[in-house]
Short mmCIF file of C-alpha atoms and ligand atoms in Angstrom, two decimals:
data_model
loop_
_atom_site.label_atom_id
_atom_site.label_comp_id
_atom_site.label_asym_id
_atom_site.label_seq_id
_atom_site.Cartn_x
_atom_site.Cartn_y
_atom_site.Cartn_z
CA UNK W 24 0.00 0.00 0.00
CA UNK W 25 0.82 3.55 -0.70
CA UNK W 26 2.83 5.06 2.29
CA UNK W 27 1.25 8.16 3.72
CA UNK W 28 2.87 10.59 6.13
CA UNK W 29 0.36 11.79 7.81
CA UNK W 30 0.82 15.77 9.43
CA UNK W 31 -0.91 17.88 11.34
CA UNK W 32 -0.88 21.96 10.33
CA UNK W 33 -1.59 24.14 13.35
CA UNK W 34 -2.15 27.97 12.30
CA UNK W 35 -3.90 28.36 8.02
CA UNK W 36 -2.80 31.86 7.40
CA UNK W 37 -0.77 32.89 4.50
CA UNK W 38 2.18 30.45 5.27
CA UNK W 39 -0.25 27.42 6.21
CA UNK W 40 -2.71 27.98 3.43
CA UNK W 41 1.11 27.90 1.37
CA UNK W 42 1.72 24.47 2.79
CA UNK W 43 -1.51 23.02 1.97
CA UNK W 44 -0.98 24.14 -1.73
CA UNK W 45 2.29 23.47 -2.04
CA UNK W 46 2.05 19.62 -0.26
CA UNK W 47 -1.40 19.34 -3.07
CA UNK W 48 0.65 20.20 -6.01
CA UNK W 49 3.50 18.85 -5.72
CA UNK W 50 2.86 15.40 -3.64
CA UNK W 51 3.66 13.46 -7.07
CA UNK W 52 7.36 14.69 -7.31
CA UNK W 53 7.77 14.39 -3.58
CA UNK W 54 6.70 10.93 -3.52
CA UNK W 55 9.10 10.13 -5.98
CA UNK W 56 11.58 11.87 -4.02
CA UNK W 57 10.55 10.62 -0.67
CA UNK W 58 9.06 7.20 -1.39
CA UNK W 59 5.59 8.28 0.38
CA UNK W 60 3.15 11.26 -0.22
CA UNK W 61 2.36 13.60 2.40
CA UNK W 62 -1.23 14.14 4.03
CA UNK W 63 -2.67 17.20 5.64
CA UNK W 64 -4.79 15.36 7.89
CA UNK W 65 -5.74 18.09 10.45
CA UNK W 66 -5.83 21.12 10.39
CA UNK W 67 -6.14 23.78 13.27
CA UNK W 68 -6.93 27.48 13.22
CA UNK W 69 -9.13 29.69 15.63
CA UNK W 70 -10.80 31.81 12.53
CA UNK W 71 -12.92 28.82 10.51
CA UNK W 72 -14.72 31.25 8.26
CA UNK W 73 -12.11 33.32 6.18
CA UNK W 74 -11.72 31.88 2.83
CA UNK W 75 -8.24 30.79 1.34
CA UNK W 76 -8.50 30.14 -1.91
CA UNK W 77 -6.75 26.60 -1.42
CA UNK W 78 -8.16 23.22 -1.56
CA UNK W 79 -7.88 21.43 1.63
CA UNK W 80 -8.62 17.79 0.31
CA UNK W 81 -9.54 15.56 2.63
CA UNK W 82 -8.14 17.26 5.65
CA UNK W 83 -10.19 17.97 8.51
CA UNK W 84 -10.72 21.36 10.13
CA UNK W 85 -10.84 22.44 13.73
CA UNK W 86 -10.52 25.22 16.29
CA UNK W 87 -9.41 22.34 18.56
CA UNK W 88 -5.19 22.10 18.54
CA UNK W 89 -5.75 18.85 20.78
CA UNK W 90 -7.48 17.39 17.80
CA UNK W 91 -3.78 17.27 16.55
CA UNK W 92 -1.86 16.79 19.47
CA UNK W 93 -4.47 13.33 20.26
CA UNK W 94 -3.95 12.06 17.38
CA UNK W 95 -2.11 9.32 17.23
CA UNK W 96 -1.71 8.83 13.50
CA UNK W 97 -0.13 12.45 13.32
CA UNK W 98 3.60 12.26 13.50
CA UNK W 99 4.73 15.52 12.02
CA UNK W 100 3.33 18.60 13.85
CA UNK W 101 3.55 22.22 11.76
CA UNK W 102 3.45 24.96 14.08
CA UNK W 103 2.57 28.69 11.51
CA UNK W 104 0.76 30.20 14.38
CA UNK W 105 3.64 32.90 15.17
CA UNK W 106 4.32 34.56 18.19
CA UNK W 107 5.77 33.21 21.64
CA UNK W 108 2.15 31.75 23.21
CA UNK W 109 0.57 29.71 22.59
CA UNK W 110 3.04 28.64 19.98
CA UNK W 111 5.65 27.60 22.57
CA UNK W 112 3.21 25.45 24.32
CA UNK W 113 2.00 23.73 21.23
CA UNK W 114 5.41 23.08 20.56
CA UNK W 115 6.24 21.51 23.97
CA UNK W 116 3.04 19.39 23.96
CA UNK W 117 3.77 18.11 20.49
CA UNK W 118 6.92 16.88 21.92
CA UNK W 119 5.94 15.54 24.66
CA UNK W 120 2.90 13.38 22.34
CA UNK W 121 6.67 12.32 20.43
CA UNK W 122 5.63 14.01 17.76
CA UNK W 123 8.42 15.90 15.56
CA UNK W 124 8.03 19.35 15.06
CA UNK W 125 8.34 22.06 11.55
CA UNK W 126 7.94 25.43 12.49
CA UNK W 127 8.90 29.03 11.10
CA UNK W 128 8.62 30.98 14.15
CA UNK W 129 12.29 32.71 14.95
CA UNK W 130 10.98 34.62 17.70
CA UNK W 131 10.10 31.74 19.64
CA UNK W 132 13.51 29.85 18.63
CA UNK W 133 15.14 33.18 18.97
CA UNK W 134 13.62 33.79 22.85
CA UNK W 135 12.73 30.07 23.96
CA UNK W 136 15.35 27.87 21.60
CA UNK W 137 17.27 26.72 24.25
CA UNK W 138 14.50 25.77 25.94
CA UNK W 139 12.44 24.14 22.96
CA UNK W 140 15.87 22.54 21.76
CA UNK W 141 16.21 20.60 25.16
CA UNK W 142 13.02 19.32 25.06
CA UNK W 143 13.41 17.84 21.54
CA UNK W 144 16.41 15.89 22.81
CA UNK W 145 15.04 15.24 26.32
CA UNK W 146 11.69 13.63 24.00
CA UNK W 147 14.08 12.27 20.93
CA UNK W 148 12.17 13.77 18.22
CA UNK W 149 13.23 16.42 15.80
CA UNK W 150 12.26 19.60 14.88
CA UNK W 151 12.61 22.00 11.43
CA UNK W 152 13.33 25.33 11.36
CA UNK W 153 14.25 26.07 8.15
CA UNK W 154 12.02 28.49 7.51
CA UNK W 155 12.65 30.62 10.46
CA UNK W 156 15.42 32.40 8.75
CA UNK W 157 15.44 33.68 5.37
CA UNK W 158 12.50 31.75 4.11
CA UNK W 159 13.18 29.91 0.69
CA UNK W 160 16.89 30.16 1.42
CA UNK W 161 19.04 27.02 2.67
CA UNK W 162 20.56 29.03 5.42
CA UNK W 163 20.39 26.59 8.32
CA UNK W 164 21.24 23.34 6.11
CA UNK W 165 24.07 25.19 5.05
CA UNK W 166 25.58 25.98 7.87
CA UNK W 167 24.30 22.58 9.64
CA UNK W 168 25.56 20.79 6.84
CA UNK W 169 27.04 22.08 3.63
CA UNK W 170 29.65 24.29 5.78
CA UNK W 171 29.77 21.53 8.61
CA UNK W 172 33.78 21.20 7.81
CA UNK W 173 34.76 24.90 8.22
CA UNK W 174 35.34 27.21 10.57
CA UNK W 175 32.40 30.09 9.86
CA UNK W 176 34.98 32.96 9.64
CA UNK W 177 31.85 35.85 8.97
CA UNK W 178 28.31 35.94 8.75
CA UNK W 179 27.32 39.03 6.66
CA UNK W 180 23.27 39.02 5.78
CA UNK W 181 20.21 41.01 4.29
CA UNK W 182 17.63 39.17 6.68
CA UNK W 183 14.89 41.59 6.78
CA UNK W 184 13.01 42.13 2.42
CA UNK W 185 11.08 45.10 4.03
CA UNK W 186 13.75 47.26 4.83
CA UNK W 187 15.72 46.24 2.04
CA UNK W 188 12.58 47.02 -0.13
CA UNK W 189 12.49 50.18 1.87
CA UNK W 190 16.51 50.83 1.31
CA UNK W 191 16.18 49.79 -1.97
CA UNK W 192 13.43 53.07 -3.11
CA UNK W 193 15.07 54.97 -0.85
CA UNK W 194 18.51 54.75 -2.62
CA UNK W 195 17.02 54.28 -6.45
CA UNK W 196 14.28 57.06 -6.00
CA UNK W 197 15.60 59.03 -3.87
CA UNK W 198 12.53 59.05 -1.50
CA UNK W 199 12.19 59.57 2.09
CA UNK W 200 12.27 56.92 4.54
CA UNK W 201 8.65 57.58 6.07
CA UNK W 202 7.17 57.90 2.39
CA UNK W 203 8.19 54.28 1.24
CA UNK W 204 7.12 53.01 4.35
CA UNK W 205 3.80 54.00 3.82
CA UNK W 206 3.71 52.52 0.35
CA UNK W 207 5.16 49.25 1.56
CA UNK W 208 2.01 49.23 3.76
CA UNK W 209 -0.09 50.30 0.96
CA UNK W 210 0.96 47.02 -1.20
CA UNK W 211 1.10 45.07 1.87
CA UNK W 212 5.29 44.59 1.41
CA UNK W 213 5.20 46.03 5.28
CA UNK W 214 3.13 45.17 8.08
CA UNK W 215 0.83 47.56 9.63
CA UNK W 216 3.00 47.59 12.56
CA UNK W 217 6.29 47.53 10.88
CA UNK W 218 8.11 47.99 14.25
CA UNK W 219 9.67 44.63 14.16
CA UNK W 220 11.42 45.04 10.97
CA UNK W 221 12.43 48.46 10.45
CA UNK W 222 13.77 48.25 14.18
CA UNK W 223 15.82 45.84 13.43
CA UNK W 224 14.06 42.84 16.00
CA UNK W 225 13.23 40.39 13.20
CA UNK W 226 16.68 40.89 11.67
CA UNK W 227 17.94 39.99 15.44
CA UNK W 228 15.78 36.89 15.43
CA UNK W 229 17.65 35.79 12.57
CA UNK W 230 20.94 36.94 13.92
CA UNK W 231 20.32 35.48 16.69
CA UNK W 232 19.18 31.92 15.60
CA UNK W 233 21.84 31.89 13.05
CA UNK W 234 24.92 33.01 15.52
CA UNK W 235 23.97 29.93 17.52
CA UNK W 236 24.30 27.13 14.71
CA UNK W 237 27.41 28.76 13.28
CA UNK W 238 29.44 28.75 16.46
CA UNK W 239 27.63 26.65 18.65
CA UNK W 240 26.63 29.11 20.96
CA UNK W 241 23.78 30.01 23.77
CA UNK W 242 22.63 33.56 22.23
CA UNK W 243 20.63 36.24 24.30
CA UNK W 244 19.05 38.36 21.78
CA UNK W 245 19.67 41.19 23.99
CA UNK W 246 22.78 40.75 23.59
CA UNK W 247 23.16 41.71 20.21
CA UNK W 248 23.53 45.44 19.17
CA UNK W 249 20.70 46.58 17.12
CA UNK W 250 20.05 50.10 15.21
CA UNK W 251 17.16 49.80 13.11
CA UNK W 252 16.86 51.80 9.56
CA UNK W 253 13.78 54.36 10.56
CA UNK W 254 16.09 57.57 11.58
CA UNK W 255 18.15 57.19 8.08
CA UNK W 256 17.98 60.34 6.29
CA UNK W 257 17.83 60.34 2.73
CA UNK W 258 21.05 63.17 2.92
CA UNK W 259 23.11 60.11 3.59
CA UNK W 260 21.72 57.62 1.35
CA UNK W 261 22.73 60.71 -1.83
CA UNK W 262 26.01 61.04 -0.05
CA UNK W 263 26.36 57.39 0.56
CA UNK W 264 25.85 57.08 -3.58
CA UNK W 265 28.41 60.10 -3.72
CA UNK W 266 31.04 58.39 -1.70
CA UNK W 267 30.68 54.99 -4.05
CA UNK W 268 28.18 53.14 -1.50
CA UNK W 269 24.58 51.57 -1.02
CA UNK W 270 23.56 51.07 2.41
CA UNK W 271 21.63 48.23 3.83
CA UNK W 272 20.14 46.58 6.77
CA UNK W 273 23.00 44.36 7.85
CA UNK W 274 23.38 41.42 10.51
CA UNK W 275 27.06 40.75 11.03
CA UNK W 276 28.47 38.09 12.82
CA UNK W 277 32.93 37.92 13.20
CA UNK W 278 34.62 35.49 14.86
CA UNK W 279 37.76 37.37 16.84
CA UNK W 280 39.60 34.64 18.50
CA UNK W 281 37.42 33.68 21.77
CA UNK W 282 34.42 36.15 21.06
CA UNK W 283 32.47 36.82 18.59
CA UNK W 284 31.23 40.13 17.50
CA UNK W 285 27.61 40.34 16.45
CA UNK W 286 25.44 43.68 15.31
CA UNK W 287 23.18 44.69 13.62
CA UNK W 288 22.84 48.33 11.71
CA UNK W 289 22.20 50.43 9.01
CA UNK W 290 25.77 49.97 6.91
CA UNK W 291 27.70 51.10 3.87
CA UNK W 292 29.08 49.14 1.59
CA UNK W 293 30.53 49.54 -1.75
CA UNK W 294 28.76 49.14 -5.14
CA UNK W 295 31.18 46.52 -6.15
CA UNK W 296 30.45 44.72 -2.80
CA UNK W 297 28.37 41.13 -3.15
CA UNK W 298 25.72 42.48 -0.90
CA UNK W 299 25.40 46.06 -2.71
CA UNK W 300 22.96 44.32 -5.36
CA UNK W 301 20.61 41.97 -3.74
CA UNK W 302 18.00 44.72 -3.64
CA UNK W 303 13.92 45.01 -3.70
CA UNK W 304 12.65 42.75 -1.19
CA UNK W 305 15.40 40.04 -1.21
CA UNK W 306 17.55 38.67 1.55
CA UNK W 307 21.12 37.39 1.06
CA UNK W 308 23.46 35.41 3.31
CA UNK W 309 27.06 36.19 2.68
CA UNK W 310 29.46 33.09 4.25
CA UNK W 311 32.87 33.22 4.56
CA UNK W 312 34.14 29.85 6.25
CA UNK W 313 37.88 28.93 6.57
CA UNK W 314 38.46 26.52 4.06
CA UNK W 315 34.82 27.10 1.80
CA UNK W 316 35.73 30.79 1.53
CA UNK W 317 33.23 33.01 0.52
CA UNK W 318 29.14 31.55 -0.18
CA UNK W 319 26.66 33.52 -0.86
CA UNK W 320 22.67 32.39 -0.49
CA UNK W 321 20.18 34.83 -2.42
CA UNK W 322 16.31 34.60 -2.69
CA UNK W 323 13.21 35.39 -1.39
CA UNK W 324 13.24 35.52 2.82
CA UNK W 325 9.70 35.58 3.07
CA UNK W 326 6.24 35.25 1.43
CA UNK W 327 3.43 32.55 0.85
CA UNK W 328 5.62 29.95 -1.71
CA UNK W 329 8.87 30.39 -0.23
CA UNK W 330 8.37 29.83 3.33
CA UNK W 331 6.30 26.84 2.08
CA UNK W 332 9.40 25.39 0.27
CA UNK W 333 11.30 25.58 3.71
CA UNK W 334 8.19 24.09 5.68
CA UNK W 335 7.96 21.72 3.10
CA UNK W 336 11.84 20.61 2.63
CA UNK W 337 11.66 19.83 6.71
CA UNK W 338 9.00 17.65 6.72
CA UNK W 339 10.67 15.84 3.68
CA UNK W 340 14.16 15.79 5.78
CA UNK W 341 12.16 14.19 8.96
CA UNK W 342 10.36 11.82 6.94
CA UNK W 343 13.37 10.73 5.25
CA UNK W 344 14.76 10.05 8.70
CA UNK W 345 11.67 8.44 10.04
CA UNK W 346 11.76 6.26 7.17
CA UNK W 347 15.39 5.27 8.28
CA UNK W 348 14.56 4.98 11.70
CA UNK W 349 16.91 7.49 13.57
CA UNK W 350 14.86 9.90 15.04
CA UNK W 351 17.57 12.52 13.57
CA UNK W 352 20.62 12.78 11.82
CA UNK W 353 22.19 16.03 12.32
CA UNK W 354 22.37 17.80 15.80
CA UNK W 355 19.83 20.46 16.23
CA UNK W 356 21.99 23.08 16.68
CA UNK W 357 24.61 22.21 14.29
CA UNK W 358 27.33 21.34 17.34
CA UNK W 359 26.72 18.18 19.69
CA UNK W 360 24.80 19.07 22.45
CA UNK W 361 27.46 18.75 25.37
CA UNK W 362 29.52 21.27 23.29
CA UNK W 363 26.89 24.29 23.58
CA UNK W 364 28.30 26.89 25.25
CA UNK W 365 27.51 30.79 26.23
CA UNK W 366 28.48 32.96 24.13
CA UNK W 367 31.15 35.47 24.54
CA UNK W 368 30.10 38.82 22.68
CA UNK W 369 32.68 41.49 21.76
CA UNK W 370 32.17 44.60 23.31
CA UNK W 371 30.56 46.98 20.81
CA UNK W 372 32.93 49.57 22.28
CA UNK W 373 35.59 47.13 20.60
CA UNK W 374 34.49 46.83 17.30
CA UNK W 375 36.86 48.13 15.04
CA UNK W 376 35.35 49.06 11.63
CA UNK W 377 35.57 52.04 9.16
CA UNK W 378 32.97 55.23 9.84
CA UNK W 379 30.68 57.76 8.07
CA UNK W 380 30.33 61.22 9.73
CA UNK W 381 27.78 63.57 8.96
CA UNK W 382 28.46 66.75 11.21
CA UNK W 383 25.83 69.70 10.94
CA UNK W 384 28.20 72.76 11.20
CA UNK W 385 28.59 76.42 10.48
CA UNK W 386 30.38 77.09 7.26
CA UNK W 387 32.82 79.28 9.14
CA UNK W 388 36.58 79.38 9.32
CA UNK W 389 38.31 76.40 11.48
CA UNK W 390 35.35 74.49 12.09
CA UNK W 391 37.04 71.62 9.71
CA UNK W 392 40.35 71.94 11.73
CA UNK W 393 38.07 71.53 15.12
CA UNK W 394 36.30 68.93 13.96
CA UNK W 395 39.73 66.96 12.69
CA UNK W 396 41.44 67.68 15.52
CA UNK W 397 39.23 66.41 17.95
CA UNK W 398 38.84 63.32 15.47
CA UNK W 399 42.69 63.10 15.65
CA UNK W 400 43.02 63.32 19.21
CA UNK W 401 40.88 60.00 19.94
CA UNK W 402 43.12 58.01 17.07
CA UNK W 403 40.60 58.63 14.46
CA UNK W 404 42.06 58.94 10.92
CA UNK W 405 40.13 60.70 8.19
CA UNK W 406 40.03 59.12 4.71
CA UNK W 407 38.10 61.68 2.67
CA UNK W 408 35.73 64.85 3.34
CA UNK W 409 32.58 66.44 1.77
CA UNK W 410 31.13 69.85 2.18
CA UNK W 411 29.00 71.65 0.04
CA UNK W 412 26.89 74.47 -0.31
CA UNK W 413 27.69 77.08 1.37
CA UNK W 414 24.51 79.09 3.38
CA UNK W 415 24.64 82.37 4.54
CA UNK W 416 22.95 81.34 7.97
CA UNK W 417 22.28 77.63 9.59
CA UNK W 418 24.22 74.60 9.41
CA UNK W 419 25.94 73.00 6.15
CA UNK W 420 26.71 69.71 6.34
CA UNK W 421 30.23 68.14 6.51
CA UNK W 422 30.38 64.75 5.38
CA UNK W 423 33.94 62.47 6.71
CA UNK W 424 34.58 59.12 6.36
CA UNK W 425 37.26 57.74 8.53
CA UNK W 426 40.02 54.85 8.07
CA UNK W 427 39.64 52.00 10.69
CA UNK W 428 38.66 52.96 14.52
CA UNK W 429 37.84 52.03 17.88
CA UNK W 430 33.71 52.02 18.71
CA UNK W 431 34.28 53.45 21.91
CA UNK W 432 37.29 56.00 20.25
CA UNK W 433 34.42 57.35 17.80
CA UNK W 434 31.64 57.12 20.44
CA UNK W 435 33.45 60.14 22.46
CA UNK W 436 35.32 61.87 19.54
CA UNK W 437 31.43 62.20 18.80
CA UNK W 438 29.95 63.17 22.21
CA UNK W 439 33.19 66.52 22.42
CA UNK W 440 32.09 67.56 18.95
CA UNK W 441 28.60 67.64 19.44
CA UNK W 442 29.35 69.79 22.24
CA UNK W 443 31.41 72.34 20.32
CA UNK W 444 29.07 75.53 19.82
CA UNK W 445 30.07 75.35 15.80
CA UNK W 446 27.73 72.14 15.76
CA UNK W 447 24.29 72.56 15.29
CA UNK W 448 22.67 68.88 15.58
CA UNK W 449 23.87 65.27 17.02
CA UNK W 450 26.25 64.22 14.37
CA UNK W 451 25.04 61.25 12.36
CA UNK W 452 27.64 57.93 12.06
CA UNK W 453 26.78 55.18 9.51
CA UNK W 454 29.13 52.47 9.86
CA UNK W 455 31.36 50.62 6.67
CA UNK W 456 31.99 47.26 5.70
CA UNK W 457 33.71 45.82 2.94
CA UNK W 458 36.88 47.06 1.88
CA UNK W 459 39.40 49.79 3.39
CA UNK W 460 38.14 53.17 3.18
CA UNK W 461 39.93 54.76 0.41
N1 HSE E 5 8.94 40.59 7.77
C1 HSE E 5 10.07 39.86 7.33
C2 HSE E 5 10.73 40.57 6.17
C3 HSE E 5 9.74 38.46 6.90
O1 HSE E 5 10.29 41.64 5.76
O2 HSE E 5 11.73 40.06 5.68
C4 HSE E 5 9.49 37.56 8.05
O3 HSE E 5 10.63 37.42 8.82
#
């Protein structure tokens, strides 16, 4: 007889309703891939009314998540629901019925992994997470897998497709920040609260998540330092362009020796940079691992289809090891789980990259030489300045970028400047990545 894996879909909005059409479409080249089709046989949601345009077959549908979790014939549990609660629970109880686990919720894995990874081991089932970072792309099977042999060196991604979409108009339109934003709600691009993602907090979810798999680390996502892309002024996205740069959302993960130094922040980085064209709503994944050298993973990071293809690819990978009869293959969190250990951050007053000034100053005499020599008494080395237009009143701005420095060097080079009566507002830093200054 036919073998059916039988699953059990708790949460049909956009990415469920994906699932359910993607699992009905293409069950014929799965089964030839898996050697068994794949059954929605349940699924849960609280709202039974809205209509979603997919065919659910012969699944059945209930407000009832213990119609799921009771079921013995369900082995695969897929949690779309979102959020911490009651996501975490269902989760846990899953586990605890032995059921293995797909889900695409990084804030839970982000906030509760360490938690929800113990259980899986403490219950020997697995659990997918594919999705949870960067949708369609193979981030975590690369790094669990594919990059399994190297040392990860760097970790330099576009995790976020709204404010790349937003960074993207921004740069190529020269619009303002707040304008695109409210036409990326308009389309639906952005969410009506788009605080998570222009903030920066669903970048640091996938920071986070994929931090801990690369270097076998505990993560606290409060850890990580986060500046989000709603203050950036379109000024320095034209002088950015001037200057030979595009500037993007990045998540950046470094290995230096015993620590690692993780951020997240609105950066510059050269046109001729990998990173400087994945634009629009896209996500990319730069790698750089000590014997793979560079890898780069570029697609779509969120969206009905893709995050289906992750969803999807999971259940195929526990299946296949069902079907084998380990309960799974590859550790959880890429390392072996006696070999977890806290992480040791880098002090983001010790991160040591190049820097973008933009000082609002009086165009009068020996404001530059100020400026520089307050900049050259904290070890800060200019590499090239910009000032233009000259006003008869008010502030002009004086653009600087700066050869490699000290965080904490800049951070009060900045604070005695923005004292000096010759400056009108706090001066504006953008950090840069990816290549000496020239
Ligand atoms: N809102 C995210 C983005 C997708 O814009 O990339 C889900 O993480």
């Amino acid at each position: 007889m036919k073998k059916r894996i039988k699953l059990g879909l708790i949460g049909f909005g956009t990415v469920g309703s994906g699932v359910v059409d993607l699992i009905r479409k293409n069950n014929l080249v799965i089964e030839k891939r898996l050697g068994a089709s794949l059954e929605i046989k349940t699924i849960a949601d609280k709202d039974l009314i809205r209509p979603r345009n997919v065919s659910t077959a012969e699944a059945t549908i209930t407000d009832s998540v213990s119609d799921i979790l009771n079921d013995p014939e369900i082995s695969i549990v897929i949690e779309l629901v979102g959020g911490l609660l009651p996501a975490k629970n269902f989760i846990i109880d899953a586990m605890e019925k032995k059921k293995h686990v797909v889900t695409a919720n990084k804030a839970l894995l982000a906030t509760y992994g360490n938690e929800i990874f113990e259980k899986a081991d403490e219950e020997k089932v697995n659990i997918g997470f594919e999705a949870s970072v960067g949708g369609a792309i193979p981030v975590i099977k690369t790094i669990k897998e594919s990059l399994a042999a190297n040392n990860i060196v760097s970790v330099f991604g576009i995790m976020n497709g709204t404010c790349n979409y937003i960074l993207t108009r921004m740069t190529d339109e020269n619009l303002p920040f707040e304008e695109v934003l409210k036409e990326a709600q308009r389309l639906g691009f952005a969410e009506a609260d788009p605080t998570y993602d222009i903030d920066g907090i669903d970048t640091a979810h996938k920071l986070a998540i994929t931090l801990a798999l690369s270097y076998g680390k505990r993560v606290r996502l409060e850890d990580i330092y986060r500046e989000g892309i709603s203050n950036l002024d379109r000024q320095d996205v034209e002088f950015a362009s001037q200057l030979g740069y595009r500037i993007k959302l990045l998540a950046i993960a470094i290995q230096r020796g015993e620590e690692i130094e993780a951020r997240i922040h609105p950066t510059m980085i050269p046109f001729n940079h990998l990173l400087s064209s994945v634009n629009g709503n896209y996500n990319a994944f730069h790698f750089e691992g000590d014997h793979s050298g560079s890898v780069l993973l570029h697609g779509q990071g969120a969206g009905m289809k893709p995050t289906a293809s992750a969803v999807v690819s999971d259940i195929i990978d526990i299946a296949r090891d069902m079907e084998k009869k380990v309960w799974r293959r590859v550790p959880l969190r890429a390392f072996k789980k006696d070999q977890i250990q806290d992480i040791k951050l880098l002090s983001m007053d010790d991160v040591r990259t190049n820097y973008y000034f933009r000082f609002s100053a009086f165009d009068r005499p020996g404001v530059l030489s100020k400026i520089s020599g307050i900049l050259g008494s904290h070890s800060i080395s200019i590499a090239s300045v910009i000032q233009k237009g000259r006003k008869d009143e008010g502030a002009v701005p004086v653009v600087m970028t700066t050869h490699e420095s000290r965080e904490r060097d800049v951070r009060e080079a900045l604070e005695e400047i923005d004292k000096l009566d010759i400056v009108l507002d706090k001066t504006v830093l953008i950090r840069i990545e990816g290549g000496q200054v020239q």
